[in-house]
JSON list of C-alpha atoms in Angstrom, two decimals:
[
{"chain": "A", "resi": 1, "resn": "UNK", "atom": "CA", "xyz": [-2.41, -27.50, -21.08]},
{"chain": "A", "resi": 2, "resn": "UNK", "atom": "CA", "xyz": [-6.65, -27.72, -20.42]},
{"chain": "A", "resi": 3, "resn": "UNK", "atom": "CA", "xyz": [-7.62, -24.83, -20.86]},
{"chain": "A", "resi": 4, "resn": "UNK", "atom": "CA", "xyz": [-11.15, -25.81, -19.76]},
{"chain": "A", "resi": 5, "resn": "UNK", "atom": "CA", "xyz": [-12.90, -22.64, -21.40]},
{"chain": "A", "resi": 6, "resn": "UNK", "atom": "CA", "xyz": [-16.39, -24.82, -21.96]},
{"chain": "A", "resi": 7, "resn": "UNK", "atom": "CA", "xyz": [-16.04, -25.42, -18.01]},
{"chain": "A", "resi": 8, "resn": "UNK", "atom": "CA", "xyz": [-15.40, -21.99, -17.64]},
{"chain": "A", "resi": 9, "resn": "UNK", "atom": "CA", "xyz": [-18.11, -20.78, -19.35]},
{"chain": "A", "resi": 10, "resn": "UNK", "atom": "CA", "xyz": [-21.02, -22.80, -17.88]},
{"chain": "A", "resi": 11, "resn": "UNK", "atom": "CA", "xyz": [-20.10, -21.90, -14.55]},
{"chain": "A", "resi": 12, "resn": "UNK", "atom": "CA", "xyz": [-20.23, -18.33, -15.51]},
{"chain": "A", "resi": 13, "resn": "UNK", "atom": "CA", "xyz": [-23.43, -18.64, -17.22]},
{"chain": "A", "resi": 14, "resn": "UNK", "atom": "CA", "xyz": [-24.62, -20.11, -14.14]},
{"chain": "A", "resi": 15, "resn": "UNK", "atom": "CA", "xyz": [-23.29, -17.74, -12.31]},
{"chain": "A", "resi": 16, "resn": "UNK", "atom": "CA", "xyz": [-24.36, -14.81, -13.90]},
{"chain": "A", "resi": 17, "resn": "UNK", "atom": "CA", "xyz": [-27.50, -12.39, -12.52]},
{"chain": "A", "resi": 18, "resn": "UNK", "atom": "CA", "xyz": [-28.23, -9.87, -15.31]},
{"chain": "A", "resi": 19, "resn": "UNK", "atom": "CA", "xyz": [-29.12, -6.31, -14.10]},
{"chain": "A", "resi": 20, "resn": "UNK", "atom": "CA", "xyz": [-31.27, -4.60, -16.49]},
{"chain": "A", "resi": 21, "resn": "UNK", "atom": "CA", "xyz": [-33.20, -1.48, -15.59]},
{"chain": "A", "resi": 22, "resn": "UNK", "atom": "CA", "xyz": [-37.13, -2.69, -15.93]},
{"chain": "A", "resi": 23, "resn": "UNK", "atom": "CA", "xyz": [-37.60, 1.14, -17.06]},
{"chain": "A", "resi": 24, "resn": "UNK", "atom": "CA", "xyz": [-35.76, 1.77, -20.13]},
{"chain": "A", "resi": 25, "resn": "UNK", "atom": "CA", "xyz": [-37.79, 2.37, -23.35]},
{"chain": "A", "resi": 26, "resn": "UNK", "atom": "CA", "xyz": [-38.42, -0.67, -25.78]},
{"chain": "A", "resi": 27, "resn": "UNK", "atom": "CA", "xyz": [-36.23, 0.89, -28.14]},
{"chain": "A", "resi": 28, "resn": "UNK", "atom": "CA", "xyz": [-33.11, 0.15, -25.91]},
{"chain": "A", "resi": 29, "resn": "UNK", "atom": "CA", "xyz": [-31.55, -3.45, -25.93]},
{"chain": "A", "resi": 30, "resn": "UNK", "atom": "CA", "xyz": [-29.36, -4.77, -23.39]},
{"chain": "A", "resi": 31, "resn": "UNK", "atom": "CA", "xyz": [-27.23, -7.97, -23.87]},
{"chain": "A", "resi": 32, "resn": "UNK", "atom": "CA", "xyz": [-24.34, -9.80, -22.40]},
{"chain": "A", "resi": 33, "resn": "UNK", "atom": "CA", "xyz": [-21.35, -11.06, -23.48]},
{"chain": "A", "resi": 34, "resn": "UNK", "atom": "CA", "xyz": [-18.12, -13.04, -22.99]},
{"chain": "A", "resi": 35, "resn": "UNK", "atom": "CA", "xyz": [-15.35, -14.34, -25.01]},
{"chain": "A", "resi": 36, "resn": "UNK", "atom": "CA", "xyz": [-12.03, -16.82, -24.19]},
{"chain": "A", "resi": 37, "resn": "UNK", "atom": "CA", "xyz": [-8.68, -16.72, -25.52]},
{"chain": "A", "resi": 38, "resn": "UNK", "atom": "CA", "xyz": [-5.88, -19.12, -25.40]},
{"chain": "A", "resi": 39, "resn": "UNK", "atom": "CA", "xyz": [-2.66, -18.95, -26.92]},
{"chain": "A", "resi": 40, "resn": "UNK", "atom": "CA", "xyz": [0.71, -20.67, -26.34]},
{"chain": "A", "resi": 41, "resn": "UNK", "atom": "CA", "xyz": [2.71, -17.95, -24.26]},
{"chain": "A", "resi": 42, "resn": "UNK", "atom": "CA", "xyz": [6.55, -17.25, -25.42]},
{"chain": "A", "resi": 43, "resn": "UNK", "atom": "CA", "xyz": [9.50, -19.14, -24.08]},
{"chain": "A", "resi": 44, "resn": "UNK", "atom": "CA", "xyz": [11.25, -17.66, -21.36]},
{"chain": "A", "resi": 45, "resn": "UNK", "atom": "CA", "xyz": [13.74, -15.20, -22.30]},
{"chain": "A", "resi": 46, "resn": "UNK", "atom": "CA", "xyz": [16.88, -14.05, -20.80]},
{"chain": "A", "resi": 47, "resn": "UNK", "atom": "CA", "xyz": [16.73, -12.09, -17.63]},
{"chain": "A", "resi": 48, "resn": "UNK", "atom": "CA", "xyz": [18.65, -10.94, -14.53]},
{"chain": "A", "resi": 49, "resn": "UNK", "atom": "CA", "xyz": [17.37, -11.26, -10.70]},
{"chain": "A", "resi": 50, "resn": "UNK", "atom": "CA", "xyz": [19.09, -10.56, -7.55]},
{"chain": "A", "resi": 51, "resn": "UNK", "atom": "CA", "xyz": [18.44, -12.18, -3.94]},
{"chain": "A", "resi": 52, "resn": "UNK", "atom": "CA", "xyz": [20.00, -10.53, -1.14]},
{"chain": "A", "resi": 53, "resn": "UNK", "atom": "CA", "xyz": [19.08, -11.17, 2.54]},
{"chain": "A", "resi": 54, "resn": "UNK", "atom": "CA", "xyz": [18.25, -7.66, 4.55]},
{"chain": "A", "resi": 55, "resn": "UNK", "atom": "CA", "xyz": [19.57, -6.80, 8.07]},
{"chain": "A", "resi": 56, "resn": "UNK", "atom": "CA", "xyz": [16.08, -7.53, 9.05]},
{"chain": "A", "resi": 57, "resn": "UNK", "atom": "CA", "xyz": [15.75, -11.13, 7.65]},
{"chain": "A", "resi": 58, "resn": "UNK", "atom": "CA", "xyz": [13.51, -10.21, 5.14]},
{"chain": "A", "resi": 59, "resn": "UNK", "atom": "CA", "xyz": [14.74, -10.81, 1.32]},
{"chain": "A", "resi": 60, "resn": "UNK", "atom": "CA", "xyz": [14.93, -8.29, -1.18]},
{"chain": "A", "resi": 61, "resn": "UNK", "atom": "CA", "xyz": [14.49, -9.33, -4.64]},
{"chain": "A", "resi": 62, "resn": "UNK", "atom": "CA", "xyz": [16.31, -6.76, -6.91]},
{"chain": "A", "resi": 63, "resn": "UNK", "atom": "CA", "xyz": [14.50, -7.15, -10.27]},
{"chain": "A", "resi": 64, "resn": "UNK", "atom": "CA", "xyz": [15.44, -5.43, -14.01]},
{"chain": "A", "resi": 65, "resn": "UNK", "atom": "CA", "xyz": [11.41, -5.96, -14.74]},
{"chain": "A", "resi": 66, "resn": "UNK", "atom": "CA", "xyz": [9.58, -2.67, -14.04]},
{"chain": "A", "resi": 67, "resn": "UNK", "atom": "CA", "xyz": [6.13, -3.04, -12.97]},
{"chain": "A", "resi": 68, "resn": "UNK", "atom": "CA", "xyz": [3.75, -2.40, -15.90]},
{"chain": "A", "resi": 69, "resn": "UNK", "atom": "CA", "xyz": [0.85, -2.96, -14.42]},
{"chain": "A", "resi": 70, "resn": "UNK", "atom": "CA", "xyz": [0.17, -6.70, -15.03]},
{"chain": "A", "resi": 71, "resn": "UNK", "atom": "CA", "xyz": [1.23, -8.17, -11.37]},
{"chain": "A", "resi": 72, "resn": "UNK", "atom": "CA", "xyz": [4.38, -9.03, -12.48]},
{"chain": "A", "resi": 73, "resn": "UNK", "atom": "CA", "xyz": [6.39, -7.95, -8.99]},
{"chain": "A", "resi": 74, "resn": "UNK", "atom": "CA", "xyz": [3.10, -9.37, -7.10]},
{"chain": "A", "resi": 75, "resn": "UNK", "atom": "CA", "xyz": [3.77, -12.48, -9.27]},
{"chain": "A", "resi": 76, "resn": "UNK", "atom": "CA", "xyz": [7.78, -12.66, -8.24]},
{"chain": "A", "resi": 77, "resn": "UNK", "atom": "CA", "xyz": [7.15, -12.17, -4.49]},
{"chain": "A", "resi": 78, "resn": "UNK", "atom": "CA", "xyz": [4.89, -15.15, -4.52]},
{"chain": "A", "resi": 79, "resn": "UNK", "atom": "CA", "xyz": [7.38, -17.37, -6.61]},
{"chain": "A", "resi": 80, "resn": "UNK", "atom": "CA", "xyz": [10.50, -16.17, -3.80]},
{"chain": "A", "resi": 81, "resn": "UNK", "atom": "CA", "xyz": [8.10, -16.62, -0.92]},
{"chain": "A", "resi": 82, "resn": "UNK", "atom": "CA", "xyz": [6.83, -20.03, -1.28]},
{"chain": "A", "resi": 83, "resn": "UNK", "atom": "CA", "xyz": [10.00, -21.25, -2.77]},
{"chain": "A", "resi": 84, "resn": "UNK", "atom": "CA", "xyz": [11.63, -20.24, 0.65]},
{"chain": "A", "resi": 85, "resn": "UNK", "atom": "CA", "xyz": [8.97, -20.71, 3.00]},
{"chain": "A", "resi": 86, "resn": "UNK", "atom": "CA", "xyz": [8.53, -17.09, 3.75]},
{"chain": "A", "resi": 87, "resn": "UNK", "atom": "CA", "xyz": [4.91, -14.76, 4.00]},
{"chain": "A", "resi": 88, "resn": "UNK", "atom": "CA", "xyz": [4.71, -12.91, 1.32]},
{"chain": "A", "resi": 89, "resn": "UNK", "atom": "CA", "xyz": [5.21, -9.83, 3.49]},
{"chain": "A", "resi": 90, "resn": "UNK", "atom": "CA", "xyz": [8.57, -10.61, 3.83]},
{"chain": "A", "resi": 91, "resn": "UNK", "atom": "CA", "xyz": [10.27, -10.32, 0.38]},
{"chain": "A", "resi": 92, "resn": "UNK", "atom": "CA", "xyz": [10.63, -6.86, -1.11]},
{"chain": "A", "resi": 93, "resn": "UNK", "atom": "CA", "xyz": [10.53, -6.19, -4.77]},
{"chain": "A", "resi": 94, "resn": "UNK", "atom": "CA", "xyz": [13.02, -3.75, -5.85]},
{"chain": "A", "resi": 95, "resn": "UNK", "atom": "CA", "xyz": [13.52, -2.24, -9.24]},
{"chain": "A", "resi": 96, "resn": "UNK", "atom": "CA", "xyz": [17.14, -1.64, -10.06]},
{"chain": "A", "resi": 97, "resn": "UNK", "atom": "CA", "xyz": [17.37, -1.47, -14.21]},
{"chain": "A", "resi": 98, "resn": "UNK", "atom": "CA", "xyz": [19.99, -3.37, -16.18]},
{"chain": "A", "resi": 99, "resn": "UNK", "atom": "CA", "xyz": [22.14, -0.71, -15.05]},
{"chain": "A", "resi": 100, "resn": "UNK", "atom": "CA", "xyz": [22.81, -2.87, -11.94]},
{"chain": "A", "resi": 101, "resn": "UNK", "atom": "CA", "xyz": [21.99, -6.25, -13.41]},
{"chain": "A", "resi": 102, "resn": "UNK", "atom": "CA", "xyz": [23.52, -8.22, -16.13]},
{"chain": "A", "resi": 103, "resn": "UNK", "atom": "CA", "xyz": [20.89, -8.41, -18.53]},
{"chain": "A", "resi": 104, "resn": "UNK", "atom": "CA", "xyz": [17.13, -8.11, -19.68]},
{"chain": "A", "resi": 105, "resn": "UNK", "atom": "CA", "xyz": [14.64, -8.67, -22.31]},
{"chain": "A", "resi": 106, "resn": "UNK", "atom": "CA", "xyz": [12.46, -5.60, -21.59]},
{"chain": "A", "resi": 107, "resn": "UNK", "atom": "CA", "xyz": [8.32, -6.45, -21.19]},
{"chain": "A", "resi": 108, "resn": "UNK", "atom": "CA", "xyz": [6.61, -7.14, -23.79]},
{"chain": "A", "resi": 109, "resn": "UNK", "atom": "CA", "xyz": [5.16, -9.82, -25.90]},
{"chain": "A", "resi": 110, "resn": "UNK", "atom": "CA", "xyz": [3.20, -11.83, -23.00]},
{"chain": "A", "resi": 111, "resn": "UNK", "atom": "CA", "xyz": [6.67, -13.06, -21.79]},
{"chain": "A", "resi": 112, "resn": "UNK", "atom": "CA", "xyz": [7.35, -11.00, -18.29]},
{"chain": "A", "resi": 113, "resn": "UNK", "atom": "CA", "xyz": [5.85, -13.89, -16.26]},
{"chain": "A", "resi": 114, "resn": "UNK", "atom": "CA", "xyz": [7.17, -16.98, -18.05]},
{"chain": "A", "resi": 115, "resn": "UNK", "atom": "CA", "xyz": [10.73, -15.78, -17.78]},
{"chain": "A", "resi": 116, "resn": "UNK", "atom": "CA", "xyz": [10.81, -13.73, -14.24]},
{"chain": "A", "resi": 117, "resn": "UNK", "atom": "CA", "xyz": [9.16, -16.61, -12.55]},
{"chain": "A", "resi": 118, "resn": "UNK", "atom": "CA", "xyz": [11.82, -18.90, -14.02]},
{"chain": "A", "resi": 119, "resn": "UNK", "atom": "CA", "xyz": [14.32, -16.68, -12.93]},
{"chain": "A", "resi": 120, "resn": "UNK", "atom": "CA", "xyz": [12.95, -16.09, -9.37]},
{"chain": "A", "resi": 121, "resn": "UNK", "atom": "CA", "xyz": [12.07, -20.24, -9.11]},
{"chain": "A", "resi": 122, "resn": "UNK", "atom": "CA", "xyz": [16.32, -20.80, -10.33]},
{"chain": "A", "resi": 123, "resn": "UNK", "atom": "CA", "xyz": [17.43, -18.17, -7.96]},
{"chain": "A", "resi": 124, "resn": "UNK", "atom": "CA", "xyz": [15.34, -19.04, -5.46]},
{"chain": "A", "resi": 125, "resn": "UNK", "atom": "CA", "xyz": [17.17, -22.80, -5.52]},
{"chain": "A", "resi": 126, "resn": "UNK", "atom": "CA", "xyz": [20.59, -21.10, -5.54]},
{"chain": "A", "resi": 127, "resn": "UNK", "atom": "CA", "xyz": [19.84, -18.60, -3.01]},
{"chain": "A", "resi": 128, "resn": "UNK", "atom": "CA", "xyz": [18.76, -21.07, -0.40]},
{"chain": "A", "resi": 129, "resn": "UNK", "atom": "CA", "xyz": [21.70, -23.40, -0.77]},
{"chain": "A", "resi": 130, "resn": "UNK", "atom": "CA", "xyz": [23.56, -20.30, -0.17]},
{"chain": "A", "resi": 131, "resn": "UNK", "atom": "CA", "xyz": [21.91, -19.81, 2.95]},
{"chain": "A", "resi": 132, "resn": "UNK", "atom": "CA", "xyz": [22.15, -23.39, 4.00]},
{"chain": "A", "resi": 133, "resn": "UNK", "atom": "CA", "xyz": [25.91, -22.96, 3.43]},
{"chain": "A", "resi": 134, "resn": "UNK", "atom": "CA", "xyz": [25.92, -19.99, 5.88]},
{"chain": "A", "resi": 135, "resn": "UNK", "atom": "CA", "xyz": [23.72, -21.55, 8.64]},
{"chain": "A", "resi": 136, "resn": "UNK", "atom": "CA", "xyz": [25.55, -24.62, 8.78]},
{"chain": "A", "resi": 137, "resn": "UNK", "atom": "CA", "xyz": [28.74, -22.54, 8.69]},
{"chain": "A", "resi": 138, "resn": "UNK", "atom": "CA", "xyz": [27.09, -19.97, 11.52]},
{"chain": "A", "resi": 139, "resn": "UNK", "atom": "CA", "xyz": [26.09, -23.60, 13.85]},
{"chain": "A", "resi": 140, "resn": "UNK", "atom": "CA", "xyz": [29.21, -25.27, 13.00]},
{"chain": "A", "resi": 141, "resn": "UNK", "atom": "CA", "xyz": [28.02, -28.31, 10.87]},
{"chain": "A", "resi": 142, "resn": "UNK", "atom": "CA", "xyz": [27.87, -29.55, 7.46]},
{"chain": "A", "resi": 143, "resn": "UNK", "atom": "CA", "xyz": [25.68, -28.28, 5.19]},
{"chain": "A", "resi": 144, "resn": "UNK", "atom": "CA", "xyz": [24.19, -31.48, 4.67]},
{"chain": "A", "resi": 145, "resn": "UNK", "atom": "CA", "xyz": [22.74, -31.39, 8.32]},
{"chain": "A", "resi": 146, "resn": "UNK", "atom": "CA", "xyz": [20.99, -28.63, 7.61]},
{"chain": "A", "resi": 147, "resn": "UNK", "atom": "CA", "xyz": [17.74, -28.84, 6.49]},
{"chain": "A", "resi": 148, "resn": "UNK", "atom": "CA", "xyz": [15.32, -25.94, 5.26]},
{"chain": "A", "resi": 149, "resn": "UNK", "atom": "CA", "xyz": [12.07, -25.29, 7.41]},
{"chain": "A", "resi": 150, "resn": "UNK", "atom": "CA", "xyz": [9.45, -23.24, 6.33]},
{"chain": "A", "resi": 151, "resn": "UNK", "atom": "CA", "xyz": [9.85, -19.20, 7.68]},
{"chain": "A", "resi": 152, "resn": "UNK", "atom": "CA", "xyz": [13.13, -19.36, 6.37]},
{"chain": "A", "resi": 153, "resn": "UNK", "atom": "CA", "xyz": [14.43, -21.57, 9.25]},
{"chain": "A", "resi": 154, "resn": "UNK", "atom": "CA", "xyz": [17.79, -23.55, 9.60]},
{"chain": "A", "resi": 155, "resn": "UNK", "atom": "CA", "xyz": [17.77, -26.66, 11.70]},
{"chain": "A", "resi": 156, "resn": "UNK", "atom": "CA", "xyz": [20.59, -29.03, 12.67]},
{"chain": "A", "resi": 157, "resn": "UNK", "atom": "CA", "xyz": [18.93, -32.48, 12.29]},
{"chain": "A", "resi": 158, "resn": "UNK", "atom": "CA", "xyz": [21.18, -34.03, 14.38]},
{"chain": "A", "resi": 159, "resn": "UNK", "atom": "CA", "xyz": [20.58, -32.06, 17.69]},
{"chain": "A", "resi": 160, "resn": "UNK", "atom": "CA", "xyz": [17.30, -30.29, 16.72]},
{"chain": "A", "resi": 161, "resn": "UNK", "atom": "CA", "xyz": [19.58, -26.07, 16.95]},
{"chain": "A", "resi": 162, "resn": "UNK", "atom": "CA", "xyz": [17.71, -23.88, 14.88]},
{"chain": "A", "resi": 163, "resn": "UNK", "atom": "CA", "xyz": [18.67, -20.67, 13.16]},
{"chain": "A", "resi": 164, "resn": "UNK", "atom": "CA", "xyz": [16.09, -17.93, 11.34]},
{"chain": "A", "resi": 165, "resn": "UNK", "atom": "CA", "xyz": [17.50, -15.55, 9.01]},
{"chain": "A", "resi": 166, "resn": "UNK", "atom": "CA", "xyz": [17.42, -12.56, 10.78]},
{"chain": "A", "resi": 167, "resn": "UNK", "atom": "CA", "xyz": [19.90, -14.72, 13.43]},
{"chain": "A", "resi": 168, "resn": "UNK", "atom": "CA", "xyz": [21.86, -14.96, 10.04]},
{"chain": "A", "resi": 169, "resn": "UNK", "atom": "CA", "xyz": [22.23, -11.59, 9.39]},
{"chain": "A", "resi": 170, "resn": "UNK", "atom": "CA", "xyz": [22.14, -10.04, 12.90]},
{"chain": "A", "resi": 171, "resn": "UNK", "atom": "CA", "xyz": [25.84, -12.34, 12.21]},
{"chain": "A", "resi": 172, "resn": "UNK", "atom": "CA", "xyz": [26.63, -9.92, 9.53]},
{"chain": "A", "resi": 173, "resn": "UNK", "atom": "CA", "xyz": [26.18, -12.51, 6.53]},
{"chain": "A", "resi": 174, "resn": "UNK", "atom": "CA", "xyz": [25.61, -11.36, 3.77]},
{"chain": "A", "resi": 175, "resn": "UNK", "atom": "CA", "xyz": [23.91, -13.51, 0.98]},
{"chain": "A", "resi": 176, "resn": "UNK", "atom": "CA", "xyz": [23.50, -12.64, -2.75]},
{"chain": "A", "resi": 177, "resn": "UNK", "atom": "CA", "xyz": [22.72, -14.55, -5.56]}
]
């Protein structure tokens, strides 16, 4: 990994307009500073995620992660988004606790984005194959003629039929992973 921090810092130096009040008394000193860290992060660790397409056609991504303040449900809509096409608008984040989900690590330890984005980015593959299953199913061909567009859209690539997932579940589907 290039971490880049000389990079980094040059462009901030260049970058940077210092602010100092012109008044202050010559007994007061002002200074700047800046420092960069880099460490190897953790492996991922074990943890549960589940995908579930909405009435509406948006997906809801049922997470054992609570929020702690570090991005980390910002960080799983984007991974569920782009790995289905979608705006980010259109996949919720919803806590349920390992109450409802098979199993967790807890936060903690810099390791809440290595292993929920590898768990969104794994569902993510599952879930849309699931959903490919169901659209070719829903237009009556194999899955195999069905190929992913981006807003979550199923098209036939044979005769060009197309079929968004709120068509899927205004059918009733229901999709989990």
């Amino acid at each position: 990994l290039d971490v880049r921090a000389t990079e980094t810092l040059d462009l901030a130096e260049k970058a940077y307009r210092p602010v100092f009040p012109k008044d202050a008394p010559a007994t007061v000193r002002f200074g700047r500073g800046l420092a960069v860290y880099d460490r190897a992060s953790h492996a991922p660790q074990r943890t549960s995620m589940r995908l579930r397409l909405r009435a509406d056609g948006s997906i809801e991504a049922q997470v054992a992660v609570m929020e702690t303040g570090t991005g980390s449900h910002t960080m799983i809509r984007r991974v569920v988004a782009e790995g289905l096409g979608l705006p980010l608008d259109r996949v919720i984040i919803q806590y349920v606790g390992t109450a409802y989900l098979p199993y967790d690590s807890g936060v903690g330890g810099s390791r809440v984005t290595i292993s929920a984005s590898e768990a969104a980015h794994l569902g993510v593959l599952e879930f849309r194959q699931a959903l490919q299953q169901e659209m070719a199913q829903a237009l009556g061909i194999s899955v195999q003629q069905v190929e992913w567009r981006a807003g979550g859209v199923g098209a036939d690539t044979a005769s060009g039929r197309t079929l968004d997932l709120a068509a899927l579940a205004s059918r009733g589907v229901t999709v989990e992973t």
